[in-house]
């Protein structure tokens, strides 16, 4: 049984997770964190340019072959090795970059993140623990993305990446590894005994970093619908209830300390009723001025910026949908934009948007903080359009507010005020609002597909573009229907 650094990190997050991997690996979500891994591979290839002309150890399912290739390269005097592999005593590691300079051998771990995580420290400590049996290691370092870098012309890898020496920070972690490895072997060879590990914060985090365990769905299968974990913004306090034997919202004690929004949710569930504050809703809707421009952007992020003026992980808008309603009884008009794949979409999108939304108009978003961020970014990129873009920004209203403030709450929302929860709660029988009928069903899918769209065969691109347009169009149409529902509720009370 080989223990890889991935196995070690799995154990450090939760001993039960490594037991599942050895005994019943099918419980793992194979797609969990896959996009993160894909981006990481892309970043590693660019990071190699910091140490050019090295030798690559080809990946093989035969670990001994990779380790043998690495040994041969070292014996031949190679000073830079990519994917260097080492195995000893049932432990196996692959180092992103192994480099020899005047100080000695150094291990470099490449990460696509913009900061150093606790998981990275354990990762490097495990590599050091194994490699030190073969080479004297001078230092262990992390190469990660510098999100302050702005591309201007050719990509500058020395500015794109930051390098941090973590050698001194790893000493205590390295000291603990042998005991951890003994525990992992004990778990791996004792299939009949499942480690006693209840669910907890570790199911969603590695240290302080959000990092859901791939076995979470299996381990949480006993948690009922409308559980204490669904209470809005409850955080760690949900586990206080859970460890006291309380899982359902209906069992939350009346004297348990909750925020006002949480009290509304718990009360609504216990009483099995909806809570609607029509006075506050009416007062808020009075801020909406016709004609209304219901706006939604789709964006994606580039880890390695491809366009000038872009920083790593900056939100790049590539699409918008716009539903326009001239009056309360007026017809609904729809406009849309989807940039050509593989091009910088920002300028043409900004120009088109300023034509579609006149100055002084009331635009409507759901969670307008995101749309405002996009608009502000475009205004910064294009000073000649700044006045108009910031006018749209300043005249925007947020349809999310009545749900965020719990002026309108139904149990089906499960404490969330995301439109993906609000919409089916308000209009459960409207099939025209069912995202499940679409090929692209959420923003993450849209982002991933558009980013890769230029690599698709030409005969497929047009069909995929139609799917992207359909998804974004439903987002703004959904806003129209939510607005109409709120208006209708207010008018019923007035009549």
PDB file of C-alpha atoms in Angstrom, residues 6-151:
ATOM      1  CA  UNK A   6      -2.929  13.358  -1.524  1.00  0.00           C
ATOM      2  CA  UNK A   7      -3.632  10.470   0.843  1.00  0.00           C
ATOM      3  CA  UNK A   8      -1.728  12.231   3.603  1.00  0.00           C
ATOM      4  CA  UNK A   9      -3.702  15.456   3.127  1.00  0.00           C
ATOM      5  CA  UNK A  10      -6.943  13.484   3.109  1.00  0.00           C
ATOM      6  CA  UNK A  11      -5.987  11.940   6.454  1.00  0.00           C
ATOM      7  CA  UNK A  12      -5.022  15.318   7.920  1.00  0.00           C
ATOM      8  CA  UNK A  13      -8.460  16.672   7.055  1.00  0.00           C
ATOM      9  CA  UNK A  14     -10.318  13.607   8.362  1.00  0.00           C
ATOM     10  CA  UNK A  15      -9.090  10.098   9.331  1.00  0.00           C
ATOM     11  CA  UNK A  16     -12.418   8.610   8.262  1.00  0.00           C
ATOM     12  CA  UNK A  17     -11.942   9.994   4.731  1.00  0.00           C
ATOM     13  CA  UNK A  18      -8.744   8.007   4.188  1.00  0.00           C
ATOM     14  CA  UNK A  19     -10.506   4.882   5.500  1.00  0.00           C
ATOM     15  CA  UNK A  20     -13.251   5.393   2.920  1.00  0.00           C
ATOM     16  CA  UNK A  21     -10.661   5.834   0.186  1.00  0.00           C
ATOM     17  CA  UNK A  22      -9.019   2.524   1.051  1.00  0.00           C
ATOM     18  CA  UNK A  23     -12.246   0.585   1.711  1.00  0.00           C
ATOM     19  CA  UNK A  24     -15.046   2.135  -0.392  1.00  0.00           C
ATOM     20  CA  UNK A  25     -13.646   4.781  -2.779  1.00  0.00           C
ATOM     21  CA  UNK A  26     -17.005   4.966  -4.608  1.00  0.00           C
ATOM     22  CA  UNK A  27     -18.362   7.249  -1.851  1.00  0.00           C
ATOM     23  CA  UNK A  28     -16.093  10.038  -3.101  1.00  0.00           C
ATOM     24  CA  UNK A  29     -17.355  12.743  -5.423  1.00  0.00           C
ATOM     25  CA  UNK A  30     -14.956  12.271  -8.327  1.00  0.00           C
ATOM     26  CA  UNK A  31     -15.727  15.768  -9.661  1.00  0.00           C
ATOM     27  CA  UNK A  32     -14.977  17.521  -6.366  1.00  0.00           C
ATOM     28  CA  UNK A  33     -12.304  20.193  -6.809  1.00  0.00           C
ATOM     29  CA  UNK A  34     -11.630  18.951 -10.388  1.00  0.00           C
ATOM     30  CA  UNK A  35     -11.627  22.457 -11.861  1.00  0.00           C
ATOM     31  CA  UNK A  36      -9.158  23.507  -9.157  1.00  0.00           C
ATOM     32  CA  UNK A  37      -6.876  20.618 -10.189  1.00  0.00           C
ATOM     33  CA  UNK A  38      -7.174  21.442 -13.895  1.00  0.00           C
ATOM     34  CA  UNK A  39      -6.203  25.079 -13.300  1.00  0.00           C
ATOM     35  CA  UNK A  40      -3.333  23.904 -11.104  1.00  0.00           C
ATOM     36  CA  UNK A  41      -1.844  21.862 -13.958  1.00  0.00           C
ATOM     37  CA  UNK A  42      -1.961  24.906 -16.239  1.00  0.00           C
ATOM     38  CA  UNK A  43      -0.248  27.070 -13.625  1.00  0.00           C
ATOM     39  CA  UNK A  44       2.490  24.493 -13.017  1.00  0.00           C
ATOM     40  CA  UNK A  45       3.427  24.512 -16.696  1.00  0.00           C
ATOM     41  CA  UNK A  46       3.876  28.293 -16.626  1.00  0.00           C
ATOM     42  CA  UNK A  47       5.830  28.165 -13.354  1.00  0.00           C
ATOM     43  CA  UNK A  48       8.419  25.912 -14.988  1.00  0.00           C
ATOM     44  CA  UNK A  49       9.507  28.952 -16.990  1.00  0.00           C
ATOM     45  CA  UNK A  50      10.998  30.312 -13.754  1.00  0.00           C
ATOM     46  CA  UNK A  51      13.455  27.392 -14.010  1.00  0.00           C
ATOM     47  CA  UNK A  52      13.761  26.790 -17.763  1.00  0.00           C
ATOM     48  CA  UNK A  53      15.440  23.939 -19.608  1.00  0.00           C
ATOM     49  CA  UNK A  54      14.727  21.326 -16.959  1.00  0.00           C
ATOM     50  CA  UNK A  55      13.935  17.659 -17.553  1.00  0.00           C
ATOM     51  CA  UNK A  56      10.415  16.288 -17.140  1.00  0.00           C
ATOM     52  CA  UNK A  57       9.756  12.915 -15.550  1.00  0.00           C
ATOM     53  CA  UNK A  58       6.884  11.478 -17.644  1.00  0.00           C
ATOM     54  CA  UNK A  59       3.871  10.434 -15.598  1.00  0.00           C
ATOM     55  CA  UNK A  60       3.384   6.692 -15.267  1.00  0.00           C
ATOM     56  CA  UNK A  61       1.086   4.473 -13.231  1.00  0.00           C
ATOM     57  CA  UNK A  62       4.288   2.574 -12.448  1.00  0.00           C
ATOM     58  CA  UNK A  63       5.658   4.544  -9.496  1.00  0.00           C
ATOM     59  CA  UNK A  64       8.952   2.640  -9.472  1.00  0.00           C
ATOM     60  CA  UNK A  65       9.552   3.666 -13.085  1.00  0.00           C
ATOM     61  CA  UNK A  66       9.044   7.375 -12.247  1.00  0.00           C
ATOM     62  CA  UNK A  67      11.352   7.115  -9.232  1.00  0.00           C
ATOM     63  CA  UNK A  68      13.975   5.318 -11.323  1.00  0.00           C
ATOM     64  CA  UNK A  69      13.809   7.994 -14.033  1.00  0.00           C
ATOM     65  CA  UNK A  70      14.264  10.686 -11.388  1.00  0.00           C
ATOM     66  CA  UNK A  71      17.275   8.891  -9.910  1.00  0.00           C
ATOM     67  CA  UNK A  72      18.873   8.579 -13.367  1.00  0.00           C
ATOM     68  CA  UNK A  73      18.436  12.317 -14.038  1.00  0.00           C
ATOM     69  CA  UNK A  74      20.054  13.219 -10.708  1.00  0.00           C
ATOM     70  CA  UNK A  75      22.958  10.849 -11.389  1.00  0.00           C
ATOM     71  CA  UNK A  76      23.468  12.469 -14.805  1.00  0.00           C
ATOM     72  CA  UNK A  77      23.826  15.869 -13.163  1.00  0.00           C
ATOM     73  CA  UNK A  78      20.420  17.368 -14.064  1.00  0.00           C
ATOM     74  CA  UNK A  79      19.915  20.482 -11.926  1.00  0.00           C
ATOM     75  CA  UNK A  80      16.212  21.089 -12.635  1.00  0.00           C
ATOM     76  CA  UNK A  81      13.669  18.286 -12.671  1.00  0.00           C
ATOM     77  CA  UNK A  82       9.930  18.672 -13.222  1.00  0.00           C
ATOM     78  CA  UNK A  83       7.662  16.073 -11.565  1.00  0.00           C
ATOM     79  CA  UNK A  84      10.575  14.452  -9.712  1.00  0.00           C
ATOM     80  CA  UNK A  85       9.339  11.250  -8.031  1.00  0.00           C
ATOM     81  CA  UNK A  86      10.541   9.526  -4.869  1.00  0.00           C
ATOM     82  CA  UNK A  87       9.271   6.494  -2.966  1.00  0.00           C
ATOM     83  CA  UNK A  88      10.353   4.877   0.291  1.00  0.00           C
ATOM     84  CA  UNK A  89       8.737   2.747   3.024  1.00  0.00           C
ATOM     85  CA  UNK A  90       5.342   2.821   1.326  1.00  0.00           C
ATOM     86  CA  UNK A  91       5.412   6.612   0.845  1.00  0.00           C
ATOM     87  CA  UNK A  92       5.416   8.265  -2.573  1.00  0.00           C
ATOM     88  CA  UNK A  93       5.710  11.899  -3.664  1.00  0.00           C
ATOM     89  CA  UNK A  94       5.991  13.859  -6.889  1.00  0.00           C
ATOM     90  CA  UNK A  95       7.651  17.293  -6.599  1.00  0.00           C
ATOM     91  CA  UNK A  96       6.454  19.984  -9.002  1.00  0.00           C
ATOM     92  CA  UNK A  97       9.978  21.402  -9.377  1.00  0.00           C
ATOM     93  CA  UNK A  98      13.201  20.103  -7.874  1.00  0.00           C
ATOM     94  CA  UNK A  99      16.074  22.532  -8.418  1.00  0.00           C
ATOM     95  CA  UNK A 100      19.758  22.582  -7.483  1.00  0.00           C
ATOM     96  CA  UNK A 101      21.441  25.966  -7.072  1.00  0.00           C
ATOM     97  CA  UNK A 102      24.532  27.235  -5.244  1.00  0.00           C
ATOM     98  CA  UNK A 103      22.811  26.675  -1.863  1.00  0.00           C
ATOM     99  CA  UNK A 104      21.734  23.105  -2.543  1.00  0.00           C
ATOM    100  CA  UNK A 105      18.595  21.175  -3.536  1.00  0.00           C
ATOM    101  CA  UNK A 106      15.277  22.988  -3.226  1.00  0.00           C
ATOM    102  CA  UNK A 107      11.716  21.682  -3.480  1.00  0.00           C
ATOM    103  CA  UNK A 108       9.215  24.028  -5.119  1.00  0.00           C
ATOM    104  CA  UNK A 109       5.476  23.337  -4.848  1.00  0.00           C
ATOM    105  CA  UNK A 110       3.342  25.263  -7.345  1.00  0.00           C
ATOM    106  CA  UNK A 111      -0.138  26.431  -6.335  1.00  0.00           C
ATOM    107  CA  UNK A 112      -2.808  28.261  -8.299  1.00  0.00           C
ATOM    108  CA  UNK A 113      -3.991  30.075  -5.166  1.00  0.00           C
ATOM    109  CA  UNK A 114      -3.018  33.663  -4.360  1.00  0.00           C
ATOM    110  CA  UNK A 115      -2.058  32.943  -0.749  1.00  0.00           C
ATOM    111  CA  UNK A 116      -0.486  30.160   1.283  1.00  0.00           C
ATOM    112  CA  UNK A 117      -2.879  27.703   2.934  1.00  0.00           C
ATOM    113  CA  UNK A 118      -2.397  25.272   5.806  1.00  0.00           C
ATOM    114  CA  UNK A 119      -2.937  22.458   3.302  1.00  0.00           C
ATOM    115  CA  UNK A 120       0.124  23.689   1.357  1.00  0.00           C
ATOM    116  CA  UNK A 121       2.288  23.483   4.481  1.00  0.00           C
ATOM    117  CA  UNK A 122       1.304  19.866   5.139  1.00  0.00           C
ATOM    118  CA  UNK A 123       1.853  19.093   1.454  1.00  0.00           C
ATOM    119  CA  UNK A 124       5.415  20.446   1.490  1.00  0.00           C
ATOM    120  CA  UNK A 125       6.228  18.853   4.846  1.00  0.00           C
ATOM    121  CA  UNK A 126       5.275  15.430   3.481  1.00  0.00           C
ATOM    122  CA  UNK A 127       7.435  15.973   0.385  1.00  0.00           C
ATOM    123  CA  UNK A 128      10.402  16.976   2.524  1.00  0.00           C
ATOM    124  CA  UNK A 129       9.911  13.940   4.772  1.00  0.00           C
ATOM    125  CA  UNK A 130      10.249  11.585   1.792  1.00  0.00           C
ATOM    126  CA  UNK A 131      12.839  13.373  -0.362  1.00  0.00           C
ATOM    127  CA  UNK A 132      15.308  13.908   2.506  1.00  0.00           C
ATOM    128  CA  UNK A 133      16.047  10.178   2.401  1.00  0.00           C
ATOM    129  CA  UNK A 134      17.546  10.653  -1.078  1.00  0.00           C
ATOM    130  CA  UNK A 135      18.927  14.200  -1.176  1.00  0.00           C
ATOM    131  CA  UNK A 136      20.076  16.843   1.306  1.00  0.00           C
ATOM    132  CA  UNK A 137      17.287  19.437   1.045  1.00  0.00           C
ATOM    133  CA  UNK A 138      18.321  23.035   1.646  1.00  0.00           C
ATOM    134  CA  UNK A 139      14.856  24.594   1.525  1.00  0.00           C
ATOM    135  CA  UNK A 140      11.198  24.061   0.652  1.00  0.00           C
ATOM    136  CA  UNK A 141       9.283  26.813  -1.116  1.00  0.00           C
ATOM    137  CA  UNK A 142       5.833  27.659  -2.454  1.00  0.00           C
ATOM    138  CA  UNK A 143       5.271  29.289  -5.830  1.00  0.00           C
ATOM    139  CA  UNK A 144       1.845  30.911  -5.966  1.00  0.00           C
ATOM    140  CA  UNK A 145      -0.072  33.463  -8.000  1.00  0.00           C
ATOM    141  CA  UNK A 146       0.464  37.183  -7.442  1.00  0.00           C
ATOM    142  CA  UNK A 147      -3.016  38.636  -7.942  1.00  0.00           C
ATOM    143  CA  UNK A 148      -1.604  42.189  -8.016  1.00  0.00           C
ATOM    144  CA  UNK A 149       0.067  41.490 -11.331  1.00  0.00           C
ATOM    145  CA  UNK A 150      -1.546  43.207 -14.318  1.00  0.00           C
ATOM    146  CA  UNK A 151      -0.619  41.946 -17.750  1.00  0.00           C
TER     147      UNK A 151
END
